[in-house]
Amino acid sequence: MSKQTLTITDNRTGETIEVPIGHDTIKALDLRQLKAQPDDFGMMAYDPGYTNTASCKSRITYVDGDRGILRYRGYPIEQLAQESAFLEAAYLLIFGELPSADELAHWNERIMRHTHIHENLADLLKTFRHDAHPMGILISAIAAMSTLHPEAKQVHDNQRRLQQIWRILGALPTVAAFSYQNRLGRPYTHPHSALGYIDNFLYMMNPMNQDDGEVDPVLARALDALFILHADHEQNCSTSALRNIASSDADPYSSIAGAAAALYGPLHGGANEAVLRMLTAIGDVKKIPAYLNKVKNREARLMGFGHRVYKNYDPRAQIIKKIAYDVFEVTGGNPLIDIAVELERIALDDEYFASRRLYPNVDFYSGIIYQAMGFPVDMFPVLFVLGRAPGWLAQWVELATDPEQRIARPRQIYLGEDERSYVPLAERA
Ligand code: CMC
């Protein structure tokens, strides 16, 4: 077997060091030995946006961006989306194995019990203005939950952690539905814990305004599969934010509120909302070439396209495109789908997008489905949060139980002023 080391020569000094390689990776701290002067700080790696930095060892989600592969705990996303259910996939992500029938029944029961939220939280949701963005409400509500459950600070206690996991997964759909009802001026529809997780969420939301409150099984199945597709995606922006916050032993509500804030941005989970607004602004297939020209002139971004990791195709986007047509069978079509399909066709044929390996990502079609199901556009990132919550929780548990993890504290390259003396106000130019 070849030697598992890397030899580095510092041409400033001629010094050579040999550092160990593990998992195709060297330890960044090993570079610190390289110094131009003995009293130098030592060499660091510069990596804005962490494009090539592994911040943890993880056993949860595997992504191969070049081959378009996504697996949760080894199981292909295509099989999970087709055969599993959201809470089962959540269990798999958090505990590492598929549950037995008894384990699954207990897991479902515990989570559905926790769909009933504290009255203070329900009251808090009423204090937002009617036009408040639902993500602002959700982020605030999750942060507020830490004040109601101070025992959640015991992040190194297994049982305490489990209680917060049940509570977070249970409460999020209720918080989302209550904030939607507030906006409409409707009374709260309280959770129906005998229903399944997704059915209960659709029952509380009633986005299609059905008189009988019945939940269409095709729509429930579609939303279930969409949530599975969103459930984890290894060290993305929001998960890294969560790990950063949780690395200081913050409670999980504060950490997840921070993760949700990171997800809110249009380059991440806010993209599904941005795609819908983009497709609506384009408005007509004839206007697609003009929009793509704007993108190429860097006056706009093609929202729902491109990914830091997937440079071939995003397997989630392919599954979602199929789900869209299942949903339209029930809801009737969404005129934006024609614009989206044509936009994808033209962009994939275009040298600008092909040479940059830009393909539709998970957010390109999800918004069109959510809109057809009756969800308002600004609720789309909230739906992403509901889907992503199990992944955040799995990553939080992994971090909390990983003896190699330390408080996140990156370095910087300081390029500011050298020491200088304070100038009194009267003497400044
Ligand atoms: N439209 C136009 N050009 C793009 C796009 C896009 N959506 N994405 C990347 N590019 C170009 C970019 O301008 C750059 O070109 P050049 O080399 O000439 O300067 C090249 O492609 C490489 O892009 P990058 O910005 O270095 O890529 P990144 O890995 O830093 O960013 C991204 C990844 C997802 C933020 C980006 O592709 C993007 O902004 N996409 C649109 C927003 C979006 O759909 N986000 C959802 C991501 S998937 C769901 C999730 O995880 O949240």
Coordinates of C-alpha atoms and ligand atoms in Angstrom, one line a residue:
M1 CA 0.0 0.0 0.0
S2 CA 1.3 3.5 -0.8
K3 CA 2.3 5.8 2.0
Q4 CA -0.6 7.7 3.4
T5 CA 1.2 11.0 3.9
L6 CA 1.6 14.3 2.1
T7 CA 5.0 16.0 1.7
I8 CA 4.9 19.7 1.5
T9 CA 7.9 21.9 0.8
D10 CA 7.8 25.6 1.9
N11 CA 9.8 27.3 -0.9
R12 CA 10.2 30.4 1.3
T13 CA 12.4 28.5 3.7
G14 CA 13.2 25.2 1.9
E15 CA 11.6 23.4 4.9
T16 CA 9.8 20.1 4.1
I17 CA 7.2 18.5 6.3
E18 CA 5.4 15.2 6.0
V19 CA 1.8 15.2 7.3
P20 CA -0.6 12.2 7.6
I21 CA -3.5 11.8 5.1
G22 CA -6.8 10.3 6.4
H23 CA -9.9 10.1 4.2
D24 CA -8.2 12.1 1.5
T25 CA -7.8 14.9 3.9
I26 CA -5.0 16.5 5.8
K27 CA -5.4 18.2 9.2
A28 CA -5.4 22.0 8.7
L29 CA -3.5 22.3 12.0
D30 CA -0.6 20.4 10.5
L31 CA 0.1 23.3 8.2
R32 CA 0.8 25.5 11.3
Q33 CA 4.3 24.0 11.5
L34 CA 5.2 26.0 8.3
K35 CA 6.7 29.3 9.3
A36 CA 8.7 31.8 7.3
Q37 CA 10.1 33.3 10.5
P38 CA 10.3 31.4 13.8
D39 CA 7.9 33.8 15.6
D40 CA 5.3 33.7 12.7
F41 CA 1.8 32.4 13.6
G42 CA 2.2 29.6 11.0
M43 CA 0.5 28.6 7.8
M44 CA -3.3 28.5 7.5
A45 CA -5.7 27.4 4.7
Y46 CA -7.8 30.3 3.2
D47 CA -11.2 29.0 2.1
P48 CA -14.0 31.6 2.0
G49 CA -17.4 29.9 1.8
Y50 CA -15.7 26.6 3.0
T51 CA -15.6 25.3 -0.6
N52 CA -12.9 22.6 0.3
T53 CA -12.9 22.4 4.0
A54 CA -14.3 19.4 6.0
S55 CA -15.6 20.7 9.3
C56 CA -16.7 17.3 10.7
K57 CA -16.7 13.6 10.2
S58 CA -20.3 12.5 9.6
R59 CA -22.2 9.2 9.1
I60 CA -25.5 10.8 8.1
T61 CA -25.8 11.8 4.5
Y62 CA -23.6 11.0 1.5
V63 CA -23.6 13.3 -1.6
D64 CA -21.6 12.6 -4.7
G65 CA -22.1 15.8 -6.7
D66 CA -20.4 14.6 -9.9
R67 CA -22.5 11.4 -10.1
G68 CA -25.8 12.9 -8.8
I69 CA -26.0 10.6 -5.8
L70 CA -27.7 11.4 -2.5
R71 CA -28.1 8.8 0.3
Y72 CA -29.4 9.0 3.8
R73 CA -27.5 6.6 6.1
G74 CA -26.6 4.6 2.9
Y75 CA -30.2 4.4 1.5
P76 CA -30.6 6.0 -2.0
I77 CA -32.9 9.0 -1.9
E78 CA -34.9 7.6 -4.8
Q79 CA -35.9 4.6 -2.7
L80 CA -36.7 6.6 0.3
A81 CA -38.9 9.1 -1.6
Q82 CA -40.7 6.2 -3.2
E83 CA -41.1 3.8 -0.3
S84 CA -40.5 5.5 3.0
A85 CA -42.5 8.1 4.9
F86 CA -41.3 11.4 6.3
L87 CA -41.2 10.5 10.0
E88 CA -39.6 7.1 9.2
A89 CA -36.9 8.9 7.2
A90 CA -36.5 11.3 10.1
Y91 CA -36.0 8.4 12.5
L92 CA -33.4 6.9 10.0
L93 CA -31.5 10.2 9.9
I94 CA -31.4 10.7 13.6
F95 CA -30.9 7.2 14.9
G96 CA -28.9 5.7 11.9
E97 CA -31.2 2.7 11.2
L98 CA -34.7 2.1 9.9
P99 CA -37.1 1.6 12.8
S100 CA -38.9 -1.7 13.7
A101 CA -42.7 -1.5 13.6
D102 CA -42.8 -0.9 17.4
E103 CA -40.1 1.7 17.3
L104 CA -41.9 3.5 14.5
A105 CA -45.2 3.4 16.3
H106 CA -43.6 4.9 19.4
W107 CA -41.7 7.5 17.5
N108 CA -44.9 8.6 15.6
E109 CA -46.9 8.7 18.8
R110 CA -44.3 10.8 20.7
I111 CA -44.0 13.3 17.9
M112 CA -47.7 13.7 17.3
R113 CA -48.2 14.2 21.1
H114 CA -45.9 17.2 20.8
T115 CA -47.9 18.9 18.0
H116 CA -49.8 20.7 20.8
I117 CA -47.9 23.8 21.5
H118 CA -47.7 25.9 24.7
E119 CA -50.5 28.5 25.0
N120 CA -47.9 31.3 25.4
L121 CA -46.3 30.4 22.1
A122 CA -49.7 30.4 20.4
D123 CA -50.4 33.8 21.9
L124 CA -46.9 35.1 20.8
L125 CA -47.7 34.2 17.2
K126 CA -50.7 36.5 17.4
T127 CA -48.5 39.5 18.1
F128 CA -47.0 39.6 14.6
R129 CA -48.5 42.0 12.0
H130 CA -50.8 40.4 9.5
D131 CA -48.3 40.8 6.6
A132 CA -45.2 39.5 8.6
H133 CA -43.1 37.1 6.5
P134 CA -43.8 33.6 7.8
M135 CA -40.1 32.8 8.0
G136 CA -39.6 35.8 10.4
I137 CA -42.4 34.4 12.5
L138 CA -41.1 30.9 12.4
I139 CA -37.5 31.9 13.3
S140 CA -38.7 34.0 16.3
A141 CA -41.1 31.2 17.4
I142 CA -38.4 28.6 17.5
A143 CA -36.1 30.9 19.4
A144 CA -38.9 31.7 21.8
M145 CA -39.4 28.0 22.5
S146 CA -36.0 27.9 24.3
T147 CA -37.6 30.2 26.9
L148 CA -40.4 27.7 27.5
H149 CA -38.1 24.7 27.8
P150 CA -35.0 25.7 29.7
E151 CA -34.1 22.0 30.4
A152 CA -33.2 21.9 26.7
K153 CA -29.9 23.5 27.8
Q154 CA -28.8 20.0 29.0
V155 CA -27.4 19.2 25.5
H156 CA -25.2 16.4 26.7
D157 CA -28.1 14.4 28.3
N158 CA -29.5 11.8 25.9
Q159 CA -33.0 11.8 27.3
R160 CA -33.2 15.6 27.4
R161 CA -32.1 15.7 23.8
L162 CA -34.7 13.1 22.7
Q163 CA -37.5 15.2 24.4
Q164 CA -36.5 18.3 22.4
I165 CA -36.4 16.2 19.2
W166 CA -40.0 15.0 19.7
R167 CA -41.0 18.5 20.6
I168 CA -39.3 20.3 17.7
L169 CA -40.6 17.9 15.1
G170 CA -44.1 18.0 16.7
A171 CA -44.3 21.8 17.1
L172 CA -43.0 23.1 13.8
P173 CA -46.0 22.2 11.7
T174 CA -48.3 23.7 14.3
V175 CA -46.3 26.9 14.5
A176 CA -46.3 27.2 10.7
A177 CA -50.1 26.5 10.4
F178 CA -51.0 28.9 13.3
S179 CA -49.0 31.7 11.7
Y180 CA -50.8 31.1 8.4
Q181 CA -54.2 31.2 10.1
N182 CA -53.3 34.4 11.9
R183 CA -52.6 36.0 8.7
L184 CA -55.9 35.0 7.2
G185 CA -57.7 36.1 10.4
R186 CA -58.9 32.5 10.9
P187 CA -59.2 30.9 14.4
Y188 CA -56.5 28.3 15.1
T189 CA -57.3 24.8 13.8
H190 CA -55.7 22.7 16.6
P191 CA -53.6 19.6 15.8
H192 CA -55.4 16.3 15.3
S193 CA -52.8 14.0 16.8
A194 CA -54.6 10.8 15.6
L195 CA -53.8 11.8 12.0
G196 CA -50.5 11.2 10.3
Y197 CA -47.8 13.9 10.5
I198 CA -48.4 15.2 7.0
D199 CA -52.1 14.7 7.0
N200 CA -52.3 16.7 10.2
F201 CA -50.3 19.5 8.8
L202 CA -52.5 19.7 5.7
Y203 CA -55.6 19.5 7.9
M204 CA -54.4 22.5 10.0
M205 CA -53.3 24.5 7.0
N206 CA -56.2 23.6 4.7
P207 CA -54.4 25.4 1.9
M208 CA -57.0 24.4 -0.7
N209 CA -59.8 25.9 1.5
Q210 CA -61.8 22.7 1.6
D211 CA -65.1 22.9 3.4
D212 CA -64.9 19.3 4.7
G213 CA -61.3 19.6 5.9
E214 CA -60.6 16.3 4.1
V215 CA -56.9 15.8 3.1
D216 CA -56.4 14.4 -0.4
P217 CA -54.1 11.3 -0.1
V218 CA -52.3 12.1 -3.4
L219 CA -51.3 15.6 -2.1
A220 CA -50.4 14.2 1.3
R221 CA -48.1 11.6 -0.3
A222 CA -46.6 14.3 -2.6
L223 CA -45.8 16.6 0.4
D224 CA -44.5 13.6 2.4
A225 CA -42.1 12.8 -0.5
L226 CA -41.0 16.4 -0.9
F227 CA -40.2 16.6 2.8
I228 CA -38.1 13.4 2.5
L229 CA -36.2 15.0 -0.3
H230 CA -35.4 18.0 1.8
A231 CA -34.7 16.2 5.0
D232 CA -30.9 16.4 5.0
H233 CA -28.1 17.6 2.7
E234 CA -25.0 17.2 4.8
Q235 CA -22.9 20.4 5.5
N236 CA -24.9 23.0 3.6
C237 CA -25.2 26.7 4.8
S238 CA -28.0 26.2 7.3
T239 CA -26.6 22.9 8.7
S240 CA -23.2 24.5 9.1
A241 CA -24.9 27.5 10.8
L242 CA -26.6 25.0 13.2
R243 CA -23.3 23.2 13.9
N244 CA -21.6 26.5 14.5
I245 CA -24.2 27.7 17.0
A246 CA -24.6 24.3 18.7
S247 CA -20.8 24.0 19.1
S248 CA -21.0 26.5 21.9
D249 CA -23.5 24.2 23.7
A250 CA -26.4 26.5 22.9
D251 CA -29.8 24.8 23.3
P252 CA -31.3 23.2 20.2
Y253 CA -34.1 25.8 19.8
S254 CA -31.5 28.6 19.5
S255 CA -29.4 26.5 17.2
I256 CA -32.4 25.6 15.0
A257 CA -33.6 29.2 14.9
G258 CA -30.2 30.2 13.6
A259 CA -30.2 27.4 11.0
A260 CA -33.7 28.5 9.9
A261 CA -32.3 32.1 9.6
A262 CA -29.5 30.8 7.3
L263 CA -32.0 28.9 5.3
Y264 CA -34.2 31.9 4.7
G265 CA -31.8 33.6 2.3
P266 CA -32.6 33.4 -1.5
L267 CA -29.4 31.5 -2.3
H268 CA -30.5 28.7 0.0
G269 CA -34.0 27.7 1.1
G270 CA -35.5 31.0 0.1
A271 CA -34.7 30.0 -3.5
N272 CA -38.1 28.2 -3.9
E273 CA -39.8 31.4 -3.2
A274 CA -37.4 33.3 -5.5
V275 CA -38.0 30.8 -8.4
L276 CA -41.7 31.3 -8.2
R277 CA -41.3 35.1 -8.3
M278 CA -38.9 34.7 -11.2
L279 CA -41.2 32.5 -13.2
T280 CA -44.1 34.8 -12.5
A281 CA -42.1 37.8 -13.6
I282 CA -41.1 36.1 -16.8
G283 CA -44.8 35.4 -17.3
D284 CA -44.6 33.9 -20.9
V285 CA -42.4 31.3 -22.6
K286 CA -41.7 33.9 -25.3
K287 CA -39.9 36.1 -22.7
I288 CA -37.5 33.3 -21.6
P289 CA -34.6 34.2 -24.0
A290 CA -34.7 37.8 -22.9
Y291 CA -34.5 36.7 -19.2
L292 CA -31.6 34.3 -19.9
N293 CA -29.8 37.2 -21.6
K294 CA -30.1 39.2 -18.5
V295 CA -28.7 36.3 -16.5
K296 CA -25.7 36.0 -18.9
N297 CA -25.2 39.8 -18.6
R298 CA -25.1 39.2 -14.8
E299 CA -28.2 41.5 -14.2
A300 CA -30.1 38.5 -12.7
R301 CA -29.6 35.0 -11.4
L302 CA -31.3 31.9 -12.7
M303 CA -33.0 31.0 -9.5
G304 CA -33.4 27.2 -8.8
F305 CA -30.3 26.5 -10.9
G306 CA -26.8 25.7 -9.8
H307 CA -25.4 24.0 -6.7
R308 CA -22.2 24.0 -4.8
V309 CA -22.0 20.2 -4.8
Y310 CA -24.1 18.9 -7.7
K311 CA -22.2 19.5 -11.0
N312 CA -24.1 17.0 -13.1
Y313 CA -27.7 17.0 -11.9
D314 CA -29.5 17.2 -8.6
P315 CA -31.3 13.8 -8.1
R316 CA -33.9 15.6 -6.0
A317 CA -34.9 17.8 -8.9
Q318 CA -35.6 14.8 -11.1
I319 CA -37.9 13.2 -8.5
I320 CA -39.7 16.5 -7.8
K321 CA -40.4 17.0 -11.5
K322 CA -42.3 13.8 -11.5
I323 CA -44.2 14.6 -8.3
A324 CA -45.3 17.9 -9.9
Y325 CA -47.3 16.0 -12.5
D326 CA -48.9 13.7 -9.9
V327 CA -50.1 16.8 -8.0
F328 CA -51.4 18.5 -11.1
E329 CA -53.7 15.5 -11.7
V330 CA -55.5 16.5 -8.5
T331 CA -55.2 20.3 -8.5
G332 CA -55.2 21.0 -12.2
G333 CA -52.0 22.4 -13.8
N334 CA -50.0 25.4 -12.8
P335 CA -49.3 27.6 -15.9
L336 CA -45.8 28.3 -14.5
I337 CA -44.8 24.6 -15.2
D338 CA -44.7 25.3 -18.9
I339 CA -42.4 28.3 -18.4
A340 CA -40.2 26.2 -16.0
V341 CA -40.0 23.2 -18.4
E342 CA -39.1 25.5 -21.4
L343 CA -36.7 27.5 -19.3
E344 CA -34.9 24.3 -18.2
R345 CA -34.8 23.0 -21.8
I346 CA -33.3 26.3 -23.2
A347 CA -30.8 26.7 -20.4
L348 CA -29.5 23.1 -20.6
D349 CA -28.9 23.7 -24.3
D350 CA -27.0 26.9 -23.7
E351 CA -23.2 27.1 -23.6
Y352 CA -23.2 29.6 -20.7
F353 CA -25.1 27.2 -18.3
A354 CA -23.5 24.0 -19.7
S355 CA -20.0 25.2 -19.3
R356 CA -20.6 26.2 -15.7
R357 CA -22.4 22.9 -15.1
L358 CA -25.6 24.6 -13.9
Y359 CA -28.6 22.3 -13.6
P360 CA -32.0 22.6 -11.9
N361 CA -31.7 22.1 -8.2
V362 CA -34.3 20.9 -5.6
D363 CA -35.9 24.3 -5.5
F364 CA -36.6 24.7 -9.2
Y365 CA -39.9 22.7 -9.3
S366 CA -40.8 22.5 -5.6
G367 CA -42.4 26.0 -5.5
I368 CA -44.6 25.2 -8.5
I369 CA -46.0 22.2 -6.7
Y370 CA -46.5 24.1 -3.4
Q371 CA -48.4 26.8 -5.3
A372 CA -50.6 24.3 -7.0
M373 CA -51.4 22.9 -3.6
G374 CA -52.5 26.3 -2.5
F375 CA -49.6 27.4 -0.3
P376 CA -48.8 31.1 -0.5
V377 CA -45.4 31.9 -2.0
D378 CA -43.8 33.2 1.2
M379 CA -44.7 29.9 3.0
F380 CA -42.4 28.0 0.7
P381 CA -39.2 28.4 2.8
V382 CA -41.2 27.4 5.8
L383 CA -42.1 24.1 4.1
F384 CA -38.3 23.7 3.5
V385 CA -37.7 24.2 7.2
L386 CA -40.3 21.5 8.1
G387 CA -38.6 19.1 5.7
R388 CA -35.1 19.9 6.8
A389 CA -35.7 19.8 10.6
P390 CA -34.9 16.1 11.0
G391 CA -31.5 16.6 9.2
W392 CA -30.7 19.5 11.5
L393 CA -31.6 17.4 14.5
A394 CA -29.5 14.4 13.3
Q395 CA -26.5 16.7 12.8
W396 CA -27.0 18.3 16.2
V397 CA -27.0 14.9 17.9
E398 CA -24.0 13.8 15.9
L399 CA -22.1 17.0 16.9
A400 CA -23.2 16.8 20.6
T401 CA -21.8 13.2 20.8
D402 CA -18.6 13.7 18.8
P403 CA -15.6 13.9 21.0
E404 CA -13.5 15.5 18.3
Q405 CA -15.8 18.6 18.0
R406 CA -14.8 21.8 19.6
I407 CA -16.4 25.3 19.6
A408 CA -16.4 26.6 16.0
R409 CA -13.9 29.4 15.7
P410 CA -12.4 30.0 12.3
R411 CA -9.3 32.2 11.7
Q412 CA -8.9 35.2 9.5
I413 CA -6.3 36.9 7.4
Y414 CA -6.0 40.3 9.0
L415 CA -5.5 43.0 6.3
G416 CA -6.5 46.1 8.4
E417 CA -4.4 49.0 9.8
D418 CA -1.3 48.3 11.9
E419 CA -1.2 49.9 15.4
R420 CA -1.9 53.7 15.4
S421 CA -2.7 56.3 18.1
Y422 CA -6.1 57.5 18.9
V423 CA -6.9 61.0 17.4
P424 CA -9.1 63.3 19.6
L425 CA -12.2 64.5 17.7
A426 CA -11.1 68.1 17.5
E427 CA -7.8 67.1 15.8
R428 CA -9.4 65.0 13.0
A429 CA -9.5 66.3 9.5
Ligands
CMC1 N1 -27.5 31.7 -12.3 C1 -26.6 32.2 -13.1 N2 -25.2 32.0 -12.9 C2 -24.9 31.2 -11.9 C3 -25.9 30.6 -11.1 C4 -27.2 30.9 -11.3 N3 -28.2 30.4 -10.5 N4 -25.3 29.8 -10.2 C5 -23.9 29.9 -10.4 N5 -23.7 30.7 -11.5 C6 -22.5 31.0 -12.1 C7 -21.7 32.0 -11.3 O1 -22.0 33.3 -11.7 C8 -20.3 31.6 -11.6 O2 -19.9 32.1 -12.9 P1 -18.5 32.7 -13.2 O3 -17.5 31.6 -12.9 O4 -18.5 33.1 -14.6 O5 -18.4 33.9 -12.3 C9 -20.3 30.1 -11.7 O6 -21.7 29.8 -12.1 C10 -20.0 29.4 -10.4 O7 -21.0 29.8 -9.5 P2 -20.7 30.1 -7.9 O8 -21.4 31.3 -7.5 O9 -19.2 30.0 -7.7 O10 -21.3 28.8 -7.3 P3 -21.5 28.6 -5.7 O11 -21.2 27.2 -5.5 O12 -20.8 29.6 -4.9 O13 -23.1 28.9 -5.5 C11 -25.4 28.6 -5.5 C12 -24.1 27.9 -5.5 C13 -26.5 27.5 -5.2 C14 -25.5 29.6 -4.4 C15 -25.6 29.3 -6.8 O14 -25.6 28.3 -7.9 C16 -26.9 30.1 -6.9 O15 -26.9 31.3 -6.5 N6 -28.1 29.5 -7.4 C17 -29.3 30.2 -7.4 C18 -30.0 30.1 -6.0 C19 -30.5 28.7 -5.8 O16 -31.2 28.1 -6.6 N7 -30.2 28.2 -4.5 C20 -30.8 26.9 -4.1 C21 -29.7 25.9 -3.9 S1 -30.2 24.2 -3.8 C22 -31.2 24.2 -2.4 C23 -30.5 24.5 -1.1 O17 -29.5 23.8 -0.7 O18 -30.9 25.5 -0.5

